[in-house]
PDB file of C-alpha atoms and ligand atoms in Angstrom:
ATOM      1  CA  MET A   1      77.130  11.801   3.306  1.00 98.00           C
ATOM      2  CA  TYR A   2      75.834   8.218   3.316  1.00 98.00           C
ATOM      3  CA  LYS A   3      78.351   5.468   2.546  1.00 98.00           C
ATOM      4  CA  ILE A   4      76.721   2.401   1.071  1.00 98.00           C
ATOM      5  CA  GLU A   5      78.380  -0.865   0.084  1.00 98.00           C
ATOM      6  CA  LYS A   6      75.422  -3.124  -0.722  1.00 98.00           C
ATOM      7  CA  SER A   7      73.656  -2.854  -4.084  1.00 98.00           C
ATOM      8  CA  SER A   8      70.319  -3.949  -2.583  1.00 98.00           C
ATOM      9  CA  GLU A   9      70.524  -1.207   0.053  1.00 98.00           C
ATOM     10  CA  LEU A  10      71.338   1.460  -2.535  1.00 98.00           C
ATOM     11  CA  SER A  11      68.452   0.312  -4.768  1.00 98.00           C
ATOM     12  CA  MET A  12      66.056   0.677  -1.811  1.00 98.00           C
ATOM     13  CA  ILE A  13      67.336   4.151  -0.915  1.00 98.00           C
ATOM     14  CA  SER A  14      67.193   5.293  -4.508  1.00 98.00           C
ATOM     15  CA  ARG A  15      63.581   4.057  -4.918  1.00 98.00           C
ATOM     16  CA  GLU A  16      62.567   5.833  -1.716  1.00 98.00           C
ATOM     17  CA  ILE A  17      64.096   9.109  -2.952  1.00 98.00           C
ATOM     18  CA  ARG A  18      62.547   8.887  -6.398  1.00 97.00           C
ATOM     19  CA  ASN A  19      59.157   7.283  -5.782  1.00 97.00           C
ATOM     20  CA  VAL A  20      58.274   8.353  -2.245  1.00 98.00           C
ATOM     21  CA  GLN A  21      60.119  11.646  -1.766  1.00 98.00           C
ATOM     22  CA  LYS A  22      59.635  12.556  -5.469  1.00 98.00           C
ATOM     23  CA  ARG A  23      63.175  13.915  -5.671  1.00 98.00           C
ATOM     24  CA  THR A  24      65.448  13.624  -8.718  1.00 98.00           C
ATOM     25  CA  ILE A  25      68.730  11.714  -8.572  1.00 98.00           C
ATOM     26  CA  GLY A  26      71.984  12.730 -10.267  1.00 98.00           C
ATOM     27  CA  PHE A  27      74.676  10.073 -10.627  1.00 99.00           C
ATOM     28  CA  VAL A  28      78.449  10.451 -11.059  1.00 99.00           C
ATOM     29  CA  PRO A  29      80.205   7.094 -11.611  1.00 98.00           C
ATOM     30  CA  THR A  30      83.968   7.139 -10.950  1.00 98.00           C
ATOM     31  CA  MET A  31      86.941   4.863 -10.425  1.00 98.00           C
ATOM     32  CA  GLY A  32      88.224   7.077  -7.602  1.00 98.00           C
ATOM     33  CA  ALA A  33      91.520   9.010  -7.422  1.00 97.00           C
ATOM     34  CA  LEU A  34      89.263  12.011  -7.637  1.00 98.00           C
ATOM     35  CA  HIS A  35      90.369  15.375  -8.991  1.00 97.00           C
ATOM     36  CA  GLU A  36      88.704  18.715  -9.684  1.00 98.00           C
ATOM     37  CA  GLY A  37      87.204  17.302 -12.905  1.00 98.00           C
ATOM     38  CA  HIS A  38      85.215  14.714 -10.908  1.00 98.00           C
ATOM     39  CA  LEU A  39      84.254  17.314  -8.323  1.00 98.00           C
ATOM     40  CA  SER A  40      82.940  19.589 -11.071  1.00 98.00           C
ATOM     41  CA  LEU A  41      80.624  16.705 -12.096  1.00 98.00           C
ATOM     42  CA  ILE A  42      79.357  16.565  -8.502  1.00 98.00           C
ATOM     43  CA  ARG A  43      78.678  20.306  -8.664  1.00 98.00           C
ATOM     44  CA  PHE A  44      76.812  19.966 -11.991  1.00 98.00           C
ATOM     45  CA  SER A  45      74.763  17.184 -10.473  1.00 98.00           C
ATOM     46  CA  LYS A  46      73.941  19.223  -7.359  1.00 98.00           C
ATOM     47  CA  GLU A  47      72.725  22.095  -9.530  1.00 98.00           C
ATOM     48  CA  LYS A  48      70.538  19.889 -11.693  1.00 98.00           C
ATOM     49  CA  SER A  49      69.220  17.250  -9.291  1.00 98.00           C
ATOM     50  CA  ASP A  50      67.873  17.012  -5.733  1.00 98.00           C
ATOM     51  CA  PHE A  51      70.099  14.149  -4.586  1.00 98.00           C
ATOM     52  CA  THR A  52      73.616  13.332  -5.805  1.00 99.00           C
ATOM     53  CA  ILE A  53      75.077   9.835  -5.773  1.00 99.00           C
ATOM     54  CA  ALA A  54      78.715   9.081  -6.686  1.00 99.00           C
ATOM     55  CA  SER A  55      80.225   5.625  -7.022  1.00 98.00           C
ATOM     56  CA  ILE A  56      83.830   4.531  -6.626  1.00 98.00           C
ATOM     57  CA  PHE A  57      84.720   1.207  -8.196  1.00 98.00           C
ATOM     58  CA  VAL A  58      87.891   0.363 -10.086  1.00 98.00           C
ATOM     59  CA  ASN A  59      86.282  -1.890 -12.663  1.00 98.00           C
ATOM     60  CA  PRO A  60      88.622  -4.761 -13.654  1.00 97.00           C
ATOM     61  CA  THR A  61      86.668  -5.695 -16.804  1.00 97.00           C
ATOM     62  CA  GLN A  62      87.495  -2.431 -18.583  1.00 97.00           C
ATOM     63  CA  PHE A  63      91.281  -2.720 -18.201  1.00 96.00           C
ATOM     64  CA  ASN A  64      92.715  -4.455 -21.245  1.00 89.00           C
ATOM     65  CA  ASN A  65      96.152  -3.992 -19.668  1.00 91.00           C
ATOM     66  CA  PRO A  66      96.533  -5.784 -16.274  1.00 92.00           C
ATOM     67  CA  GLU A  67      99.446  -3.529 -15.315  1.00 92.00           C
ATOM     68  CA  ASP A  68      97.285  -0.448 -15.799  1.00 92.00           C
ATOM     69  CA  TYR A  69      94.674  -2.021 -13.460  1.00 95.00           C
ATOM     70  CA  THR A  70      97.260  -2.863 -10.785  1.00 94.00           C
ATOM     71  CA  HIS A  71      98.773   0.615 -10.866  1.00 93.00           C
ATOM     72  CA  TYR A  72      95.538   2.563 -11.196  1.00 94.00           C
ATOM     73  CA  PRO A  73      95.759   5.132  -8.358  1.00 94.00           C
ATOM     74  CA  ARG A  74      93.686   4.330  -5.274  1.00 95.00           C
ATOM     75  CA  GLN A  75      93.109   6.824  -2.436  1.00 97.00           C
ATOM     76  CA  LEU A  76      89.758   5.894  -0.946  1.00 97.00           C
ATOM     77  CA  GLU A  77      89.893   7.900   2.289  1.00 98.00           C
ATOM     78  CA  MET A  78      90.865  11.097   0.523  1.00 98.00           C
ATOM     79  CA  ASP A  79      88.186  10.510  -2.130  1.00 98.00           C
ATOM     80  CA  ILE A  80      85.490  10.141   0.523  1.00 98.00           C
ATOM     81  CA  GLN A  81      86.633  13.374   2.154  1.00 98.00           C
ATOM     82  CA  LEU A  82      86.602  15.221  -1.203  1.00 98.00           C
ATOM     83  CA  LEU A  83      83.097  13.998  -2.007  1.00 98.00           C
ATOM     84  CA  GLU A  84      81.896  15.006   1.432  1.00 98.00           C
ATOM     85  CA  GLU A  85      83.385  18.510   1.019  1.00 98.00           C
ATOM     86  CA  ALA A  86      81.797  18.832  -2.444  1.00 98.00           C
ATOM     87  CA  GLY A  87      78.373  18.153  -0.917  1.00 98.00           C
ATOM     88  CA  CYS A  88      77.772  14.718  -2.460  1.00 98.00           C
ATOM     89  CA  ASP A  89      74.800  13.088  -0.680  1.00 98.00           C
ATOM     90  CA  LEU A  90      75.755   9.416  -0.985  1.00 98.00           C
ATOM     91  CA  VAL A  91      78.783   7.448  -2.101  1.00 98.00           C
ATOM     92  CA  PHE A  92      78.436   3.878  -3.324  1.00 98.00           C
ATOM     93  CA  LEU A  93      81.507   1.765  -2.532  1.00 98.00           C
ATOM     94  CA  PRO A  94      80.708  -1.683  -3.887  1.00 98.00           C
ATOM     95  CA  THR A  95      82.923  -4.738  -3.673  1.00 98.00           C
ATOM     96  CA  TYR A  96      83.589  -6.818  -6.790  1.00 97.00           C
ATOM     97  CA  ASP A  97      80.862  -9.293  -5.719  1.00 97.00           C
ATOM     98  CA  GLU A  98      78.258  -6.541  -5.438  1.00 98.00           C
ATOM     99  CA  ILE A  99      78.881  -5.498  -9.030  1.00 98.00           C
ATOM    100  CA  TYR A 100      79.474  -8.943 -10.479  1.00 98.00           C
ATOM    101  CA  PRO A 101      77.505 -11.348  -8.222  1.00 97.00           C
ATOM    102  CA  GLU A 102      77.763 -14.093 -10.832  1.00 96.00           C
ATOM    103  CA  GLY A 103      81.386 -13.431 -11.778  1.00 96.00           C
ATOM    104  CA  THR A 104      82.553 -12.005 -15.071  1.00 95.00           C
ATOM    105  CA  SER A 105      82.742 -15.058 -17.314  1.00 93.00           C
ATOM    106  CA  ARG A 106      79.192 -14.766 -18.719  1.00 93.00           C
ATOM    107  CA  LEU A 107      78.597 -11.038 -18.889  1.00 95.00           C
ATOM    108  CA  PRO A 108      76.501  -9.659 -21.756  1.00 94.00           C
ATOM    109  CA  HIS A 109      78.075  -8.503 -25.010  1.00 97.00           C
ATOM    110  CA  TYR A 110      76.937  -5.077 -26.204  1.00 98.00           C
ATOM    111  CA  GLU A 111      76.552  -4.294 -29.894  1.00 98.00           C
ATOM    112  CA  LEU A 112      78.573  -1.100 -30.164  1.00 98.00           C
ATOM    113  CA  GLY A 113      79.212  -1.216 -33.919  1.00 97.00           C
ATOM    114  CA  TYR A 114      81.508   1.387 -35.417  1.00 97.00           C
ATOM    115  CA  LEU A 115      82.234   3.050 -32.062  1.00 97.00           C
ATOM    116  CA  GLU A 116      84.162   0.010 -30.925  1.00 97.00           C
ATOM    117  CA  THR A 117      86.331  -0.158 -34.035  1.00 98.00           C
ATOM    118  CA  ILE A 118      88.023   3.248 -33.844  1.00 98.00           C
ATOM    119  CA  MET A 119      90.454   5.102 -31.555  1.00 98.00           C
ATOM    120  CA  GLU A 120      90.051   3.784 -27.975  1.00 98.00           C
ATOM    121  CA  GLY A 121      87.987   0.851 -29.230  1.00 98.00           C
ATOM    122  CA  LYS A 122      90.698  -0.154 -31.689  1.00 98.00           C
ATOM    123  CA  HIS A 123      93.609   0.328 -29.303  1.00 97.00           C
ATOM    124  CA  ARG A 124      91.988  -1.137 -26.183  1.00 97.00           C
ATOM    125  CA  PRO A 125      90.193  -4.350 -27.195  1.00 96.00           C
ATOM    126  CA  GLU A 126      87.225  -5.169 -24.911  1.00 96.00           C
ATOM    127  CA  HIS A 127      87.635  -1.882 -23.008  1.00 98.00           C
ATOM    128  CA  PHE A 128      84.214  -0.527 -23.982  1.00 98.00           C
ATOM    129  CA  GLN A 129      82.550  -3.874 -23.306  1.00 98.00           C
ATOM    130  CA  GLY A 130      83.890  -3.577 -19.743  1.00 98.00           C
ATOM    131  CA  VAL A 131      82.700   0.034 -19.481  1.00 98.00           C
ATOM    132  CA  CYS A 132      79.207  -0.997 -20.643  1.00 98.00           C
ATOM    133  CA  GLN A 133      79.094  -3.970 -18.271  1.00 98.00           C
ATOM    134  CA  VAL A 134      79.843  -1.855 -15.216  1.00 98.00           C
ATOM    135  CA  VAL A 135      77.823   1.210 -16.239  1.00 98.00           C
ATOM    136  CA  HIS A 136      74.763  -0.900 -17.143  1.00 98.00           C
ATOM    137  CA  ARG A 137      74.970  -2.609 -13.753  1.00 98.00           C
ATOM    138  CA  LEU A 138      75.444   0.696 -11.887  1.00 98.00           C
ATOM    139  CA  LEU A 139      72.521   2.314 -13.746  1.00 98.00           C
ATOM    140  CA  SER A 140      70.268  -0.604 -12.897  1.00 98.00           C
ATOM    141  CA  ILE A 141      71.136  -0.224  -9.200  1.00 98.00           C
ATOM    142  CA  VAL A 142      70.975   3.581  -8.971  1.00 98.00           C
ATOM    143  CA  GLU A 143      68.276   4.279 -11.596  1.00 98.00           C
ATOM    144  CA  PRO A 144      69.243   7.958 -11.814  1.00 98.00           C
ATOM    145  CA  ASP A 145      67.363  10.740 -13.565  1.00 98.00           C
ATOM    146  CA  TYR A 146      70.660  12.265 -14.731  1.00 98.00           C
ATOM    147  CA  LEU A 147      74.033  10.716 -15.469  1.00 98.00           C
ATOM    148  CA  PHE A 148      77.062  13.050 -15.497  1.00 99.00           C
ATOM    149  CA  LEU A 149      80.194  12.211 -17.493  1.00 98.00           C
ATOM    150  CA  GLY A 150      83.285  14.230 -18.437  1.00 98.00           C
ATOM    151  CA  GLU A 151      83.957  15.162 -22.057  1.00 98.00           C
ATOM    152  CA  LYS A 152      87.633  14.240 -21.733  1.00 98.00           C
ATOM    153  CA  ASP A 153      86.468  10.675 -22.359  1.00 98.00           C
ATOM    154  CA  LEU A 154      84.417  11.716 -25.391  1.00 98.00           C
ATOM    155  CA  GLN A 155      84.330   8.282 -26.974  1.00 98.00           C
ATOM    156  CA  GLN A 156      83.230   6.755 -23.662  1.00 98.00           C
ATOM    157  CA  CYS A 157      80.423   9.354 -23.541  1.00 98.00           C
ATOM    158  CA  LYS A 158      79.284   8.301 -27.029  1.00 98.00           C
ATOM    159  CA  VAL A 159      79.470   4.620 -26.091  1.00 98.00           C
ATOM    160  CA  ILE A 160      77.371   5.209 -22.963  1.00 98.00           C
ATOM    161  CA  GLU A 161      74.899   7.318 -24.961  1.00 98.00           C
ATOM    162  CA  HIS A 162      74.586   4.300 -27.268  1.00 98.00           C
ATOM    163  CA  LEU A 163      74.271   1.929 -24.262  1.00 98.00           C
ATOM    164  CA  ILE A 164      71.400   4.015 -22.878  1.00 98.00           C
ATOM    165  CA  LYS A 165      69.524   3.642 -26.176  1.00 98.00           C
ATOM    166  CA  LEU A 166      70.444  -0.041 -26.515  1.00 97.00           C
ATOM    167  CA  THR A 167      69.061  -0.861 -23.070  1.00 97.00           C
ATOM    168  CA  GLY A 168      65.893   1.219 -23.465  1.00 97.00           C
ATOM    169  CA  LEU A 169      66.851   3.649 -20.706  1.00 97.00           C
ATOM    170  CA  GLU A 170      66.563   6.829 -22.759  1.00 96.00           C
ATOM    171  CA  ASP A 171      63.031   7.629 -21.546  1.00 96.00           C
ATOM    172  CA  LYS A 172      64.079   7.224 -17.931  1.00 97.00           C
ATOM    173  CA  MET A 173      67.333   9.157 -17.727  1.00 98.00           C
ATOM    174  CA  ARG A 174      69.389  11.869 -19.399  1.00 98.00           C
ATOM    175  CA  LEU A 175      73.114  11.843 -20.035  1.00 98.00           C
ATOM    176  CA  ILE A 176      74.784  15.183 -19.358  1.00 98.00           C
ATOM    177  CA  ILE A 177      78.288  15.605 -20.780  1.00 98.00           C
ATOM    178  CA  CYS A 178      80.326  18.153 -18.825  1.00 98.00           C
ATOM    179  CA  PRO A 179      83.391  20.102 -20.032  1.00 98.00           C
ATOM    180  CA  THR A 180      86.943  18.870 -19.524  1.00 98.00           C
ATOM    181  CA  LEU A 181      88.800  20.616 -16.718  1.00 98.00           C
ATOM    182  CA  ARG A 182      92.454  21.466 -17.338  1.00 98.00           C
ATOM    183  CA  GLU A 183      95.521  22.261 -15.289  1.00 98.00           C
ATOM    184  CA  GLN A 184      96.973  25.750 -15.808  1.00 98.00           C
ATOM    185  CA  ASP A 185      99.361  24.440 -18.472  1.00 98.00           C
ATOM    186  CA  GLY A 186      96.486  22.847 -20.406  1.00 98.00           C
ATOM    187  CA  LEU A 187      96.921  19.215 -19.333  1.00 98.00           C
ATOM    188  CA  ALA A 188      93.481  17.602 -19.080  1.00 98.00           C
ATOM    189  CA  MET A 189      92.757  16.534 -15.500  1.00 98.00           C
ATOM    190  CA  SER A 190      92.924  12.766 -15.153  1.00 98.00           C
ATOM    191  CA  SER A 191      93.472  10.294 -12.329  1.00 96.00           C
ATOM    192  CA  ARG A 192      96.334   8.820 -14.337  1.00 95.00           C
ATOM    193  CA  ASN A 193      98.245  12.138 -14.118  1.00 97.00           C
ATOM    194  CA  LEU A 194      99.156  11.039 -10.574  1.00 95.00           C
ATOM    195  CA  ARG A 195     101.358   8.344 -12.101  1.00 95.00           C
ATOM    196  CA  LEU A 196     103.512  10.775 -14.105  1.00 97.00           C
ATOM    197  CA  THR A 197     107.093  11.378 -12.951  1.00 97.00           C
ATOM    198  CA  PRO A 198     107.998  15.088 -12.553  1.00 97.00           C
ATOM    199  CA  GLU A 199     109.769  14.956 -15.922  1.00 97.00           C
ATOM    200  CA  GLN A 200     106.845  13.290 -17.692  1.00 97.00           C
ATOM    201  CA  ARG A 201     104.473  15.762 -16.047  1.00 98.00           C
ATOM    202  CA  LYS A 202     106.465  18.587 -17.670  1.00 97.00           C
ATOM    203  CA  SER A 203     106.033  17.041 -21.145  1.00 97.00           C
ATOM    204  CA  ALA A 204     102.397  15.944 -20.694  1.00 98.00           C
ATOM    205  CA  PRO A 205     100.811  19.310 -21.730  1.00 98.00           C
ATOM    206  CA  LEU A 206     102.331  18.798 -25.202  1.00 98.00           C
ATOM    207  CA  LEU A 207      99.264  16.688 -26.016  1.00 98.00           C
ATOM    208  CA  PHE A 208      96.965  19.651 -25.432  1.00 98.00           C
ATOM    209  CA  LYS A 209      99.411  21.847 -27.298  1.00 98.00           C
ATOM    210  CA  ALA A 210      99.220  19.544 -30.329  1.00 98.00           C
ATOM    211  CA  LEU A 211      95.415  19.661 -30.241  1.00 98.00           C
ATOM    212  CA  SER A 212      95.531  23.448 -29.902  1.00 98.00           C
ATOM    213  CA  GLU A 213      97.777  23.692 -32.961  1.00 98.00           C
ATOM    214  CA  LEU A 214      95.221  21.722 -34.964  1.00 98.00           C
ATOM    215  CA  LYS A 215      92.570  24.142 -33.743  1.00 98.00           C
ATOM    216  CA  ALA A 216      94.701  27.120 -34.750  1.00 98.00           C
ATOM    217  CA  GLY A 217      95.277  25.608 -38.190  1.00 98.00           C
ATOM    218  CA  PHE A 218      91.667  24.512 -38.723  1.00 98.00           C
ATOM    219  CA  GLY A 219      90.469  25.106 -42.272  1.00 96.00           C
ATOM    220  CA  ALA A 220      93.680  26.836 -43.358  1.00 94.00           C
ATOM    221  CA  ALA A 221      96.686  24.586 -42.727  1.00 96.00           C
ATOM    222  CA  ASP A 222      97.485  21.479 -44.768  1.00 98.00           C
ATOM    223  CA  TYR A 223      95.987  18.846 -42.419  1.00 98.00           C
ATOM    224  CA  PRO A 224      98.136  15.790 -43.323  1.00 98.00           C
ATOM    225  CA  LYS A 225     101.311  17.876 -43.132  1.00 98.00           C
ATOM    226  CA  LEU A 226     100.373  19.515 -39.824  1.00 98.00           C
ATOM    227  CA  LYS A 227      99.405  16.136 -38.363  1.00 98.00           C
ATOM    228  CA  ALA A 228     102.716  14.572 -39.477  1.00 98.00           C
ATOM    229  CA  ASN A 229     104.679  17.453 -37.915  1.00 98.00           C
ATOM    230  CA  LEU A 230     102.784  17.155 -34.638  1.00 98.00           C
ATOM    231  CA  LEU A 231     103.310  13.383 -34.486  1.00 98.00           C
ATOM    232  CA  ASN A 232     106.984  13.862 -35.150  1.00 98.00           C
ATOM    233  CA  HIS A 233     107.281  16.512 -32.435  1.00 98.00           C
ATOM    234  CA  LEU A 234     105.515  14.316 -29.872  1.00 98.00           C
ATOM    235  CA  GLN A 235     107.733  11.348 -30.715  1.00 97.00           C
ATOM    236  CA  GLN A 236     110.803  13.496 -30.142  1.00 97.00           C
ATOM    237  CA  HIS A 237     109.474  14.220 -26.654  1.00 96.00           C
ATOM    238  CA  SER A 238     109.211  10.505 -25.765  1.00 95.00           C
ATOM    239  CA  PHE A 239     105.517  10.037 -26.521  1.00 98.00           C
ATOM    240  CA  GLU A 240     104.288   6.901 -28.214  1.00 98.00           C
ATOM    241  CA  VAL A 241     101.216   8.219 -29.999  1.00 98.00           C
ATOM    242  CA  HIS A 242      98.447   5.623 -30.406  1.00 98.00           C
ATOM    243  CA  TYR A 243      96.322   7.901 -32.547  1.00 98.00           C
ATOM    244  CA  LEU A 244      95.761  11.517 -33.450  1.00 98.00           C
ATOM    245  CA  GLU A 245      92.485  11.766 -35.331  1.00 98.00           C
ATOM    246  CA  LEU A 246      90.076  14.301 -36.651  1.00 98.00           C
ATOM    247  CA  ALA A 247      86.518  13.131 -36.052  1.00 98.00           C
ATOM    248  CA  ASN A 248      82.935  14.217 -36.568  1.00 98.00           C
ATOM    249  CA  SER A 249      82.113  15.549 -33.073  1.00 98.00           C
ATOM    250  CA  ASP A 250      78.646  13.959 -33.063  1.00 98.00           C
ATOM    251  CA  THR A 251      79.240  10.516 -34.570  1.00 98.00           C
ATOM    252  CA  LEU A 252      83.034  10.218 -34.076  1.00 98.00           C
ATOM    253  CA  GLU A 253      83.318   9.145 -37.709  1.00 98.00           C
ATOM    254  CA  ILE A 254      86.988   9.667 -38.641  1.00 98.00           C
ATOM    255  CA  LEU A 255      87.556  12.558 -41.066  1.00 98.00           C
ATOM    256  CA  ASN A 256      90.419  12.644 -43.557  1.00 97.00           C
ATOM    257  CA  GLY A 257      90.626  16.432 -43.529  1.00 98.00           C
ATOM    258  CA  TRP A 258      88.902  19.577 -42.269  1.00 98.00           C
ATOM    259  CA  ASN A 259      85.182  19.173 -42.885  1.00 98.00           C
ATOM    260  CA  LEU A 260      82.990  22.266 -42.759  1.00 97.00           C
ATOM    261  CA  GLN A 261      79.781  20.216 -43.188  1.00 97.00           C
ATOM    262  CA  VAL A 262      79.989  18.827 -39.631  1.00 98.00           C
ATOM    263  CA  SER A 263      81.459  19.759 -36.250  1.00 98.00           C
ATOM    264  CA  ASN A 264      85.115  18.650 -35.991  1.00 98.00           C
ATOM    265  CA  THR A 265      86.903  17.330 -32.881  1.00 98.00           C
ATOM    266  CA  ALA A 266      90.555  16.318 -32.650  1.00 98.00           C
ATOM    267  CA  CYS A 267      91.254  13.291 -30.430  1.00 98.00           C
ATOM    268  CA  ILE A 268      94.588  12.006 -29.184  1.00 98.00           C
ATOM    269  CA  ALA A 269      95.931   9.110 -27.128  1.00 98.00           C
ATOM    270  CA  ALA A 270      99.579   8.580 -26.258  1.00 98.00           C
ATOM    271  CA  THR A 271     101.739   6.925 -23.662  1.00 98.00           C
ATOM    272  CA  ILE A 272     104.604   8.608 -21.949  1.00 97.00           C
ATOM    273  CA  GLY A 273     106.646   6.069 -20.007  1.00 96.00           C
ATOM    274  CA  LYS A 274     104.002   3.650 -18.752  1.00 93.00           C
ATOM    275  CA  VAL A 275     101.190   6.183 -18.481  1.00 96.00           C
ATOM    276  CA  ARG A 276      98.524   6.381 -21.148  1.00 97.00           C
ATOM    277  CA  LEU A 277      96.838   9.757 -21.574  1.00 98.00           C
ATOM    278  CA  ILE A 278      93.922  10.799 -23.778  1.00 98.00           C
ATOM    279  CA  ASP A 279      92.478  14.177 -24.661  1.00 98.00           C
ATOM    280  CA  ASN A 280      90.294  15.888 -27.250  1.00 98.00           C
ATOM    281  CA  ILE A 281      89.228  19.381 -28.259  1.00 98.00           C
ATOM    282  CA  ARG A 282      86.471  20.718 -30.451  1.00 98.00           C
ATOM    283  CA  LEU A 283      88.055  22.467 -33.453  1.00 98.00           C
ATOM    284  CA  PHE A 284      84.951  23.679 -35.191  1.00 98.00           C
ATOM    285  CA  SER A 285      81.267  23.743 -34.311  1.00 98.00           C
ATOM    286  CA  LYS A 286      78.889  23.621 -37.235  1.00 95.00           C
ATOM    287  CA  GLY A 287      76.322  26.368 -37.094  1.00 86.00           C
ATOM    288  CA  GLU A 288      78.275  28.714 -34.821  1.00 78.00           C
TER     289      GLU A 288
HETATM  290  O1  PAF B  10      85.393   7.108 -16.651  1.00 54.04           O
HETATM  291  C1  PAF B  10      85.516   6.304 -15.700  1.00 54.04           C
HETATM  292  O2  PAF B  10      86.032   6.623 -14.626  1.00 54.04           O
HETATM  293  C2  PAF B  10      84.999   4.886 -15.877  1.00 54.04           C
HETATM  294  O3  PAF B  10      85.185   4.430 -17.168  1.00 54.04           O
HETATM  295  C3  PAF B  10      83.526   4.697 -15.418  1.00 54.04           C
HETATM  296  C4  PAF B  10      82.560   5.476 -16.288  1.00 54.04           C
HETATM  297  C5  PAF B  10      83.374   5.119 -13.976  1.00 54.04           C
HETATM  298  C6  PAF B  10      83.151   3.219 -15.528  1.00 54.04           C
HETATM  299  O4  PAF B  10      83.987   2.425 -14.739  1.00 54.04           O
END
């Protein structure tokens, strides 16, 4: 596996692969602290493309909470080993200056509209601007044919889908959204799970359980009542719930109740102690 730190070097390699060798490139951007979910993205990329590139960069501009940035898990050596074992062809390990050569004070602002006003956008001001800044920069360096993202961050996937259209990249590359991987007890795999204390780790699957109860009640239960009961239950187990929403799976428009005219996804974000977790599950797929 190649390890590249310079953007200019990676751009050259990527052009050689695409234009000279006529091979397709799959790209998996990450912030490290890799788990099976990330490795499954590498496997999807290897199936779909000829050459797989991963990046590891803990992007400061997307952390609205400085403490979250400081404590974000970092385990570079182990990550490199995991990528190597998964058969990744190249890992990009840029420094801050490689990503932001002119600093971060005059970065572009992206018009994200409604997507930035709900759920993660509402609760983490500027978060999606930071995501777009880094992903736009990474895409311009790597110029992949395929971009692989995990569905656990559904709203991020929608934002990046929007970014691809906004920046005119949709003819050049395809976004592939891959399923969320879960621990045996249902907890969605996430780098932040590493920060949970053993006691918090025991409670963490309650988020998935709440989403599963919404799925079980879909169309039949009284939605506002079920939602209120679930919020109450989570609070009793030391969660501070930032939101629990029912959304149109395609547009993420918030729904006030079960809606059989569109696909429905339930989304949740909550902190337990100092760790913020998010998750979502599809409750109903229109046309199935
Ligand atoms: O999902 C993540 O790990 C990050 O938001 C991403 C897409 C790598 C951008 O920093």
